[in-house]
Each structure stands twice: as C-alpha cells, then as structure tokens.
mmCIF file of C-alpha atoms in Angstrom:
data_model
loop_
_atom_site.group_PDB
_atom_site.id
_atom_site.type_symbol
_atom_site.label_atom_id
_atom_site.label_comp_id
_atom_site.label_asym_id
_atom_site.label_seq_id
_atom_site.Cartn_x
_atom_site.Cartn_y
_atom_site.Cartn_z
ATOM 1 C CA MET U 33 -71.593 -38.310 -31.254
ATOM 2 C CA MET U 34 -69.886 -34.925 -31.430
ATOM 3 C CA VAL U 35 -68.050 -33.573 -28.377
ATOM 4 C CA ARG U 36 -66.587 -30.094 -27.831
ATOM 5 C CA MET U 37 -63.353 -30.048 -25.834
ATOM 6 C CA LYS U 38 -61.748 -27.020 -24.208
ATOM 7 C CA PHE U 39 -57.994 -26.942 -23.783
ATOM 8 C CA ILE U 40 -55.098 -24.716 -22.758
ATOM 9 C CA LYS U 41 -51.973 -23.895 -24.769
ATOM 10 C CA THR U 42 -49.259 -22.273 -22.680
ATOM 11 C CA GLY U 43 -45.504 -22.178 -22.116
ATOM 12 C CA PRO U 44 -43.015 -23.145 -24.842
ATOM 13 C CA VAL U 45 -45.659 -24.878 -27.003
ATOM 14 C CA LYS U 46 -46.892 -21.398 -27.958
ATOM 15 C CA PHE U 47 -44.339 -21.646 -30.773
ATOM 16 C CA ILE U 48 -46.052 -24.708 -32.262
ATOM 17 C CA GLY U 49 -48.283 -23.899 -35.233
ATOM 18 C CA HIS U 50 -51.889 -24.903 -35.805
ATOM 19 C CA LEU U 51 -51.200 -27.892 -38.098
ATOM 20 C CA ASP U 52 -48.831 -29.408 -35.537
ATOM 21 C CA ILE U 53 -51.423 -28.895 -32.790
ATOM 22 C CA MET U 54 -53.913 -30.786 -34.957
ATOM 23 C CA ARG U 55 -51.439 -33.657 -35.426
ATOM 24 C CA PHE U 56 -50.687 -33.568 -31.693
ATOM 25 C CA PHE U 57 -54.378 -34.084 -30.875
ATOM 26 C CA GLN U 58 -54.749 -36.873 -33.431
ATOM 27 C CA LYS U 59 -51.805 -38.739 -31.901
ATOM 28 C CA ALA U 60 -53.007 -38.093 -28.336
ATOM 29 C CA VAL U 61 -56.456 -39.489 -29.163
ATOM 30 C CA ARG U 62 -54.855 -42.619 -30.630
ATOM 31 C CA ARG U 63 -52.500 -43.053 -27.653
ATOM 32 C CA ALA U 64 -55.448 -42.637 -25.272
ATOM 33 C CA GLU U 65 -57.233 -45.416 -27.232
ATOM 34 C CA LEU U 66 -60.456 -43.419 -27.483
ATOM 35 C CA ASP U 67 -63.089 -44.683 -29.919
ATOM 36 C CA VAL U 68 -62.932 -41.741 -32.309
ATOM 37 C CA GLU U 69 -64.858 -41.666 -35.600
ATOM 38 C CA TYR U 70 -62.917 -41.645 -38.879
ATOM 39 C CA SER U 71 -63.990 -40.256 -42.243
ATOM 40 C CA GLN U 72 -64.705 -42.669 -45.093
ATOM 41 C CA GLY U 73 -62.710 -43.065 -48.309
ATOM 42 C CA PHE U 74 -59.127 -43.878 -49.361
ATOM 43 C CA ASN U 75 -57.508 -41.591 -46.784
ATOM 44 C CA PRO U 76 -59.562 -41.819 -43.585
ATOM 45 C CA HIS U 77 -58.828 -39.242 -40.906
ATOM 46 C CA GLN U 78 -60.227 -38.435 -37.494
ATOM 47 C CA ILE U 79 -63.316 -36.217 -37.666
ATOM 48 C CA MET U 80 -62.003 -33.203 -35.792
ATOM 49 C CA SER U 81 -62.596 -29.444 -36.174
ATOM 50 C CA PHE U 82 -60.800 -26.652 -34.315
ATOM 51 C CA ALA U 83 -62.187 -23.222 -33.530
ATOM 52 C CA SER U 84 -60.318 -20.075 -34.599
ATOM 53 C CA PRO U 85 -56.651 -21.198 -34.938
ATOM 54 C CA LEU U 86 -54.250 -19.499 -32.501
ATOM 55 C CA GLY U 87 -51.287 -17.692 -34.033
ATOM 56 C CA VAL U 88 -47.730 -18.851 -33.357
ATOM 57 C CA GLY U 89 -46.339 -17.202 -30.221
ATOM 58 C CA LEU U 90 -49.734 -16.667 -28.565
ATOM 59 C CA THR U 91 -50.920 -18.505 -25.442
ATOM 60 C CA SER U 92 -54.474 -19.387 -24.515
ATOM 61 C CA GLN U 93 -56.584 -20.905 -21.777
ATOM 62 C CA SER U 94 -59.708 -21.427 -23.894
ATOM 63 C CA GLU U 95 -59.073 -23.232 -27.168
ATOM 64 C CA TYR U 96 -61.752 -25.511 -28.573
ATOM 65 C CA VAL U 97 -61.880 -28.599 -30.743
ATOM 66 C CA ASP U 98 -64.914 -30.635 -31.825
ATOM 67 C CA ILE U 99 -64.265 -34.388 -32.076
ATOM 68 C CA SER U 100 -66.679 -37.089 -33.231
ATOM 69 C CA PHE U 101 -66.690 -40.365 -31.277
ATOM 70 C CA ASN U 102 -68.327 -43.709 -31.976
ATOM 71 C CA THR U 103 -68.593 -44.466 -28.268
ATOM 72 C CA LEU U 104 -67.637 -42.404 -25.262
ATOM 73 C CA GLU U 105 -66.767 -43.192 -21.671
ATOM 74 C CA GLU U 106 -67.528 -40.926 -18.694
ATOM 75 C CA LYS U 107 -66.211 -37.379 -18.897
ATOM 76 C CA SER U 108 -63.646 -37.784 -16.104
ATOM 77 C CA VAL U 109 -62.292 -40.979 -17.683
ATOM 78 C CA VAL U 110 -61.950 -39.378 -21.130
ATOM 79 C CA LEU U 111 -60.177 -36.300 -19.721
ATOM 80 C CA ASP U 112 -57.796 -38.413 -17.623
ATOM 81 C CA LYS U 113 -56.905 -40.681 -20.553
ATOM 82 C CA LEU U 114 -56.416 -37.812 -22.959
ATOM 83 C CA ASN U 115 -54.374 -35.649 -20.586
ATOM 84 C CA ALA U 116 -52.168 -38.623 -19.725
ATOM 85 C CA ALA U 117 -51.257 -38.714 -23.431
ATOM 86 C CA MET U 118 -50.488 -34.974 -23.563
ATOM 87 C CA ASN U 119 -47.952 -32.698 -21.840
ATOM 88 C CA GLU U 120 -48.229 -30.077 -19.101
ATOM 89 C CA PHE U 121 -48.581 -27.190 -21.565
ATOM 90 C CA ILE U 122 -51.513 -28.598 -23.549
ATOM 91 C CA LYS U 123 -54.292 -29.935 -21.344
ATOM 92 C CA VAL U 124 -57.972 -30.586 -21.967
ATOM 93 C CA THR U 125 -59.889 -28.830 -19.185
ATOM 94 C CA ASP U 126 -63.510 -29.559 -20.077
ATOM 95 C CA MET U 127 -65.795 -31.285 -22.565
ATOM 96 C CA VAL U 128 -69.477 -31.055 -23.448
ATOM 97 C CA MET U 129 -71.713 -33.097 -25.731
ATOM 98 C CA LEU U 130 -72.983 -31.134 -28.747
ATOM 99 C CA PRO U 131 -76.685 -31.390 -29.633
ATOM 100 C CA GLU U 132 -77.588 -32.799 -33.041
ATOM 101 C CA GLY U 133 -77.176 -30.170 -35.767
ATOM 102 C CA PHE U 134 -75.195 -27.753 -33.583
ATOM 103 C CA LYS U 135 -72.781 -25.502 -35.500
ATOM 104 C CA ASN U 136 -69.144 -26.592 -35.275
ATOM 105 C CA ALA U 137 -66.627 -24.598 -33.254
ATOM 106 C CA MET U 138 -65.075 -22.810 -36.208
ATOM 107 C CA ALA U 139 -68.446 -21.657 -37.556
ATOM 108 C CA SER U 140 -69.625 -20.562 -34.100
ATOM 109 C CA VAL U 141 -66.861 -18.115 -33.162
ATOM 110 C CA ALA U 142 -67.995 -14.467 -33.032
ATOM 111 C CA ALA U 143 -65.720 -12.776 -30.486
ATOM 112 C CA ALA U 144 -62.628 -13.313 -28.367
ATOM 113 C CA ASP U 145 -61.031 -11.909 -25.207
ATOM 114 C CA TYR U 146 -57.318 -11.101 -25.193
ATOM 115 C CA LEU U 147 -54.672 -9.670 -22.921
ATOM 116 C CA VAL U 148 -51.881 -7.819 -24.745
ATOM 117 C CA SER U 149 -48.814 -7.256 -22.539
ATOM 118 C CA LEU U 150 -45.534 -5.477 -23.256
ATOM 119 C CA LYS U 151 -42.631 -7.836 -22.605
ATOM 120 C CA ASP U 152 -39.938 -6.617 -20.240
ATOM 121 C CA GLY U 153 -36.791 -5.216 -21.830
ATOM 122 C CA TYR U 154 -38.434 -3.191 -24.585
ATOM 123 C CA ASP U 155 -38.178 0.597 -24.673
ATOM 124 C CA TYR U 156 -41.771 1.832 -24.621
ATOM 125 C CA LEU U 157 -44.217 4.141 -22.912
ATOM 126 C CA SER U 158 -44.695 4.129 -19.140
ATOM 127 C CA VAL U 159 -47.938 2.651 -17.799
ATOM 128 C CA GLU U 160 -49.476 6.115 -17.371
ATOM 129 C CA GLU U 161 -48.380 7.307 -20.818
ATOM 130 C CA PHE U 162 -49.637 4.122 -22.440
ATOM 131 C CA ARG U 163 -53.082 4.318 -20.816
ATOM 132 C CA GLN U 164 -53.479 7.994 -21.689
ATOM 133 C CA LYS U 165 -52.488 7.537 -25.350
ATOM 134 C CA PHE U 166 -54.419 4.286 -25.800
ATOM 135 C CA THR U 167 -57.553 5.909 -24.379
ATOM 136 C CA GLU U 168 -57.104 8.792 -26.849
ATOM 137 C CA PHE U 169 -56.578 6.230 -29.631
ATOM 138 C CA MET U 170 -59.798 4.394 -28.758
ATOM 139 C CA ALA U 171 -61.740 7.671 -28.681
ATOM 140 C CA ASN U 172 -61.416 7.902 -32.459
ATOM 141 C CA GLU U 173 -64.644 7.216 -34.312
ATOM 142 C CA GLU U 174 -62.655 5.461 -37.030
ATOM 143 C CA ILE U 175 -59.416 3.482 -36.921
ATOM 144 C CA VAL U 176 -58.478 2.803 -40.514
ATOM 145 C CA ILE U 177 -55.753 0.299 -41.332
ATOM 146 C CA LEU U 178 -54.411 -1.204 -44.539
ATOM 147 C CA LYS U 179 -55.525 -4.818 -44.265
ATOM 148 C CA LYS U 180 -53.589 -7.287 -46.391
ATOM 149 C CA THR U 181 -55.242 -10.305 -47.976
ATOM 150 C CA LYS U 182 -53.722 -13.006 -50.175
ATOM 151 C CA LYS U 183 -54.668 -11.081 -53.307
ATOM 152 C CA SER U 184 -54.817 -7.424 -52.353
ATOM 153 C CA GLU U 185 -54.677 -4.675 -49.744
ATOM 154 C CA ILE U 186 -57.777 -2.841 -48.607
ATOM 155 C CA GLU U 187 -58.439 0.049 -46.210
ATOM 156 C CA THR U 188 -60.587 -1.153 -43.313
ATOM 157 C CA ASP U 189 -62.107 0.647 -40.332
ATOM 158 C CA ILE U 190 -61.449 -1.713 -37.407
ATOM 159 C CA ARG U 191 -63.033 0.460 -34.679
ATOM 160 C CA PRO U 192 -66.466 -1.299 -34.913
ATOM 161 C CA PHE U 193 -64.743 -4.636 -34.295
ATOM 162 C CA ILE U 194 -63.189 -3.558 -30.990
ATOM 163 C CA TYR U 195 -66.076 -4.254 -28.617
ATOM 164 C CA SER U 196 -64.476 -3.232 -25.318
ATOM 165 C CA TYR U 197 -61.169 -2.654 -23.591
ATOM 166 C CA SER U 198 -59.910 -2.247 -20.055
ATOM 167 C CA TYR U 199 -56.650 -1.872 -18.185
ATOM 168 C CA THR U 200 -57.585 -4.032 -15.187
ATOM 169 C CA PRO U 201 -58.953 -7.582 -14.893
ATOM 170 C CA GLN U 202 -61.484 -6.419 -12.284
ATOM 171 C CA GLU U 203 -63.132 -4.142 -14.832
ATOM 172 C CA PHE U 204 -62.806 -6.509 -17.752
ATOM 173 C CA PHE U 205 -64.056 -9.656 -16.024
ATOM 174 C CA ALA U 206 -66.675 -7.961 -13.872
ATOM 175 C CA SER U 207 -69.461 -10.215 -15.109
ATOM 176 C CA GLN U 208 -67.492 -13.461 -15.007
ATOM 177 C CA SER U 209 -66.984 -15.680 -11.991
ATOM 178 C CA ASP U 210 -64.113 -17.729 -13.427
ATOM 179 C CA THR U 211 -61.060 -15.559 -13.891
ATOM 180 C CA ASN U 212 -58.453 -18.320 -13.678
ATOM 181 C CA ASP U 213 -55.503 -16.626 -15.319
ATOM 182 C CA LEU U 214 -52.709 -18.435 -17.159
ATOM 183 C CA ALA U 215 -51.302 -15.357 -18.917
ATOM 184 C CA GLU U 216 -47.587 -14.595 -18.653
ATOM 185 C CA ARG U 217 -46.721 -11.659 -16.335
ATOM 186 C CA TYR U 218 -44.288 -8.784 -16.867
ATOM 187 C CA GLU U 219 -42.936 -6.243 -14.381
ATOM 188 C CA ASN U 220 -43.398 -3.155 -16.580
ATOM 189 C CA GLY U 221 -47.210 -3.297 -16.154
ATOM 190 C CA VAL U 222 -48.040 -2.072 -19.683
ATOM 191 C CA LYS U 223 -51.042 -4.138 -20.768
ATOM 192 C CA VAL U 224 -54.618 -3.936 -21.996
ATOM 193 C CA TYR U 225 -57.558 -6.347 -22.072
ATOM 194 C CA LEU U 226 -59.542 -6.461 -25.336
ATOM 195 C CA LYS U 227 -62.786 -8.007 -26.529
ATOM 196 C CA LEU U 228 -62.606 -8.238 -30.317
ATOM 197 C CA SER U 229 -64.622 -9.525 -33.220
ATOM 198 C CA SER U 230 -63.389 -12.973 -34.216
ATOM 199 C CA GLY U 231 -64.279 -15.791 -36.577
ATOM 200 C CA SER U 232 -64.543 -16.219 -40.325
ATOM 201 C CA VAL U 233 -66.469 -13.004 -41.109
ATOM 202 C CA ASN U 234 -64.789 -10.140 -39.227
ATOM 203 C CA ASN U 235 -61.657 -11.495 -37.613
ATOM 204 C CA LEU U 236 -59.574 -8.817 -35.902
ATOM 205 C CA LYS U 237 -56.116 -9.742 -34.660
ATOM 206 C CA PRO U 238 -54.756 -7.817 -31.630
ATOM 207 C CA GLU U 239 -51.513 -7.298 -33.543
ATOM 208 C CA LEU U 240 -53.325 -5.056 -36.034
ATOM 209 C CA ILE U 241 -54.607 -2.844 -33.226
ATOM 210 C CA PHE U 242 -51.133 -2.357 -31.820
ATOM 211 C CA GLU U 243 -49.697 -1.662 -35.236
ATOM 212 C CA ALA U 244 -52.334 1.057 -35.689
ATOM 213 C CA PHE U 245 -51.807 2.338 -32.132
ATOM 214 C CA SER U 246 -48.037 2.582 -32.646
ATOM 215 C CA ALA U 247 -48.605 4.703 -35.761
ATOM 216 C CA PHE U 248 -51.072 6.886 -33.799
ATOM 217 C CA ALA U 249 -48.624 7.341 -30.904
ATOM 218 C CA GLY U 250 -45.604 7.906 -33.151
ATOM 219 C CA ILE U 251 -43.829 4.764 -31.939
ATOM 220 C CA GLU U 252 -42.037 2.278 -34.139
ATOM 221 C CA PHE U 253 -44.079 -0.948 -34.113
ATOM 222 C CA ASN U 254 -42.246 -4.080 -32.993
ATOM 223 C CA GLU U 255 -44.441 -7.172 -33.275
ATOM 224 C CA TYR U 256 -42.087 -9.149 -31.012
ATOM 225 C CA ALA U 257 -42.433 -6.667 -28.128
ATOM 226 C CA PHE U 258 -45.896 -7.906 -27.148
ATOM 227 C CA GLN U 259 -47.181 -11.133 -25.633
ATOM 228 C CA ILE U 260 -50.787 -11.969 -26.472
ATOM 229 C CA HIS U 261 -52.918 -14.310 -24.372
ATOM 230 C CA ARG U 262 -56.413 -15.445 -25.369
ATOM 231 C CA TYR U 263 -58.839 -15.839 -22.470
ATOM 232 C CA GLU U 264 -62.009 -17.001 -24.186
ATOM 233 C CA LEU U 265 -63.770 -17.585 -27.493
ATOM 234 C CA TYR U 266 -67.429 -16.639 -27.777
ATOM 235 C CA GLN U 267 -70.456 -17.458 -29.892
ATOM 236 C CA GLU U 268 -73.324 -15.066 -30.397
ATOM 237 C CA SER U 269 -76.406 -15.752 -28.304
ATOM 238 C CA THR U 270 -79.608 -16.606 -30.157
ATOM 239 C CA LEU U 271 -81.512 -14.307 -27.793
ATOM 240 C CA GLU U 272 -82.575 -10.803 -28.828
ATOM 241 C CA ASP U 273 -79.797 -9.149 -26.829
ATOM 242 C CA LYS U 274 -77.173 -10.796 -29.108
ATOM 243 C CA SER U 275 -74.839 -11.194 -26.155
ATOM 244 C CA PHE U 276 -71.758 -13.400 -26.308
ATOM 245 C CA LEU U 277 -71.552 -16.836 -24.708
ATOM 246 C CA PRO U 278 -68.419 -18.978 -24.273
ATOM 247 C CA LEU U 279 -68.175 -21.766 -26.848
ATOM 248 C CA SER U 280 -68.435 -24.268 -24.000
ATOM 249 C CA GLU U 281 -72.030 -23.207 -23.305
ATOM 250 C CA VAL U 282 -74.151 -25.332 -25.632
#
C-alpha cells in the first residue's frame, strides 16, 4: 500500500541536500521499525519517491514523500513512531493513503507557493522601493532570462510561469484556512509571496525571478541575500477549472 507523507524541513537542516534527506528518511523508517516494502533484486531498497526536491538553503513546511508499506498501523501510531526517530527540524505532519494507480508525488507536482525574504544586513531597496519596482517588473508582458541546462543555454520567457504574487499573507492566503507559518522572519520587511509553476515540465525557481528582477532594477544580484521558504506543493485538479490542489488532497 502506498502512503503519501507530508513533512517540514526547517532550521539548520536547510543546508542538508536532497540525497541526504532521502537517506535520513530511510534510516528513520528502519529505526521506527515500520513494515516498509523493499524493491526486488540484488540491491533491494525502500520503495520511496519524493516530490520536487528542495534546494539547499531553502526551508519548507510542505514537503512530500510517497512510501510503500507491506502493512500499516494507525496513522497516529505511524506518525509518533516516525517522528520519534527524527529531529525537531524534520517532522512528518500528515499522511494519507494513495488510491490504486494514483500518480506519484514527483509526477503530480504542478505549482508551488514560496515566500522570498531579504535577509537582514544586506544593502537593498526599502520596502516601498522594492514593492514599487517589483510591481513594475511584474507588469512586463515578457520576462526573458537565459536559462542554463546541462548541455546548453536557452532564452526563456518565465512570465507565464509566475501565476500570482502578493506582498502580504492576507492577500496571498485569502482562500486558505491553514496559514501556519514556519518561515524565518527578518526586520527589514522586504519580501514577496509567489505562486510559481513547478514540477518536471515547467519548473521555475524563485532564484531566477530575483536574478531577473535585480537586472531590471539595476541592482547587483546576490543569491545569498535571500531566504526562500516553500509553503505548499500543488497538483492540477482534474476538474474543468484546472485549479491547484495541495498534494495531500487525494
């Protein structure tokens, strides 16, 4: 049986890469003595699939992993056992059973919510200047960047992949009841909420937007000046409206 688990990644573990997170989960599942399913063959491994991997240095309150189990205890028991084998910065917050034939987490991702905040101590625009210039930046019909791949560089218009933006959580989360916020806070107040295309087809990283914005505003881009927090990963609804649903809604 396949189960989708939702977990947080915050604090100092933001500097741990995706492969180490995968190993962390494999060890936690073993320590929790859960009856996980293994692949067949000479090198059996736990059947486990993560949604869109989070970059090093980013935090998140909605990461997802699909894990196949042979048998499964009650939800509360599984969460307690697993979290007892983890640490305070990586915690499983929810789990749902996936229906037979349901697409895995990685294949399901279509969009993501982010908060991009300027860290304190960096020389940058004031809150008012930032909002004015970023609004002007987003008013462009095209935002063309030079996107690098493993084999080449290609000019790409990223504007269609920026679905919405807002400067306040009240505006951004207007339609959501759960706004539990684990993002890091900074006194300077320069920040923006973004809903972006994500997944294997059109994956847009927030860093690319701020690199393009810095060029637009005539500011030298410093990738270490910003803290990025991911709020949620979405799948596309099968309904005609093609709205986005959290990956936990199956």
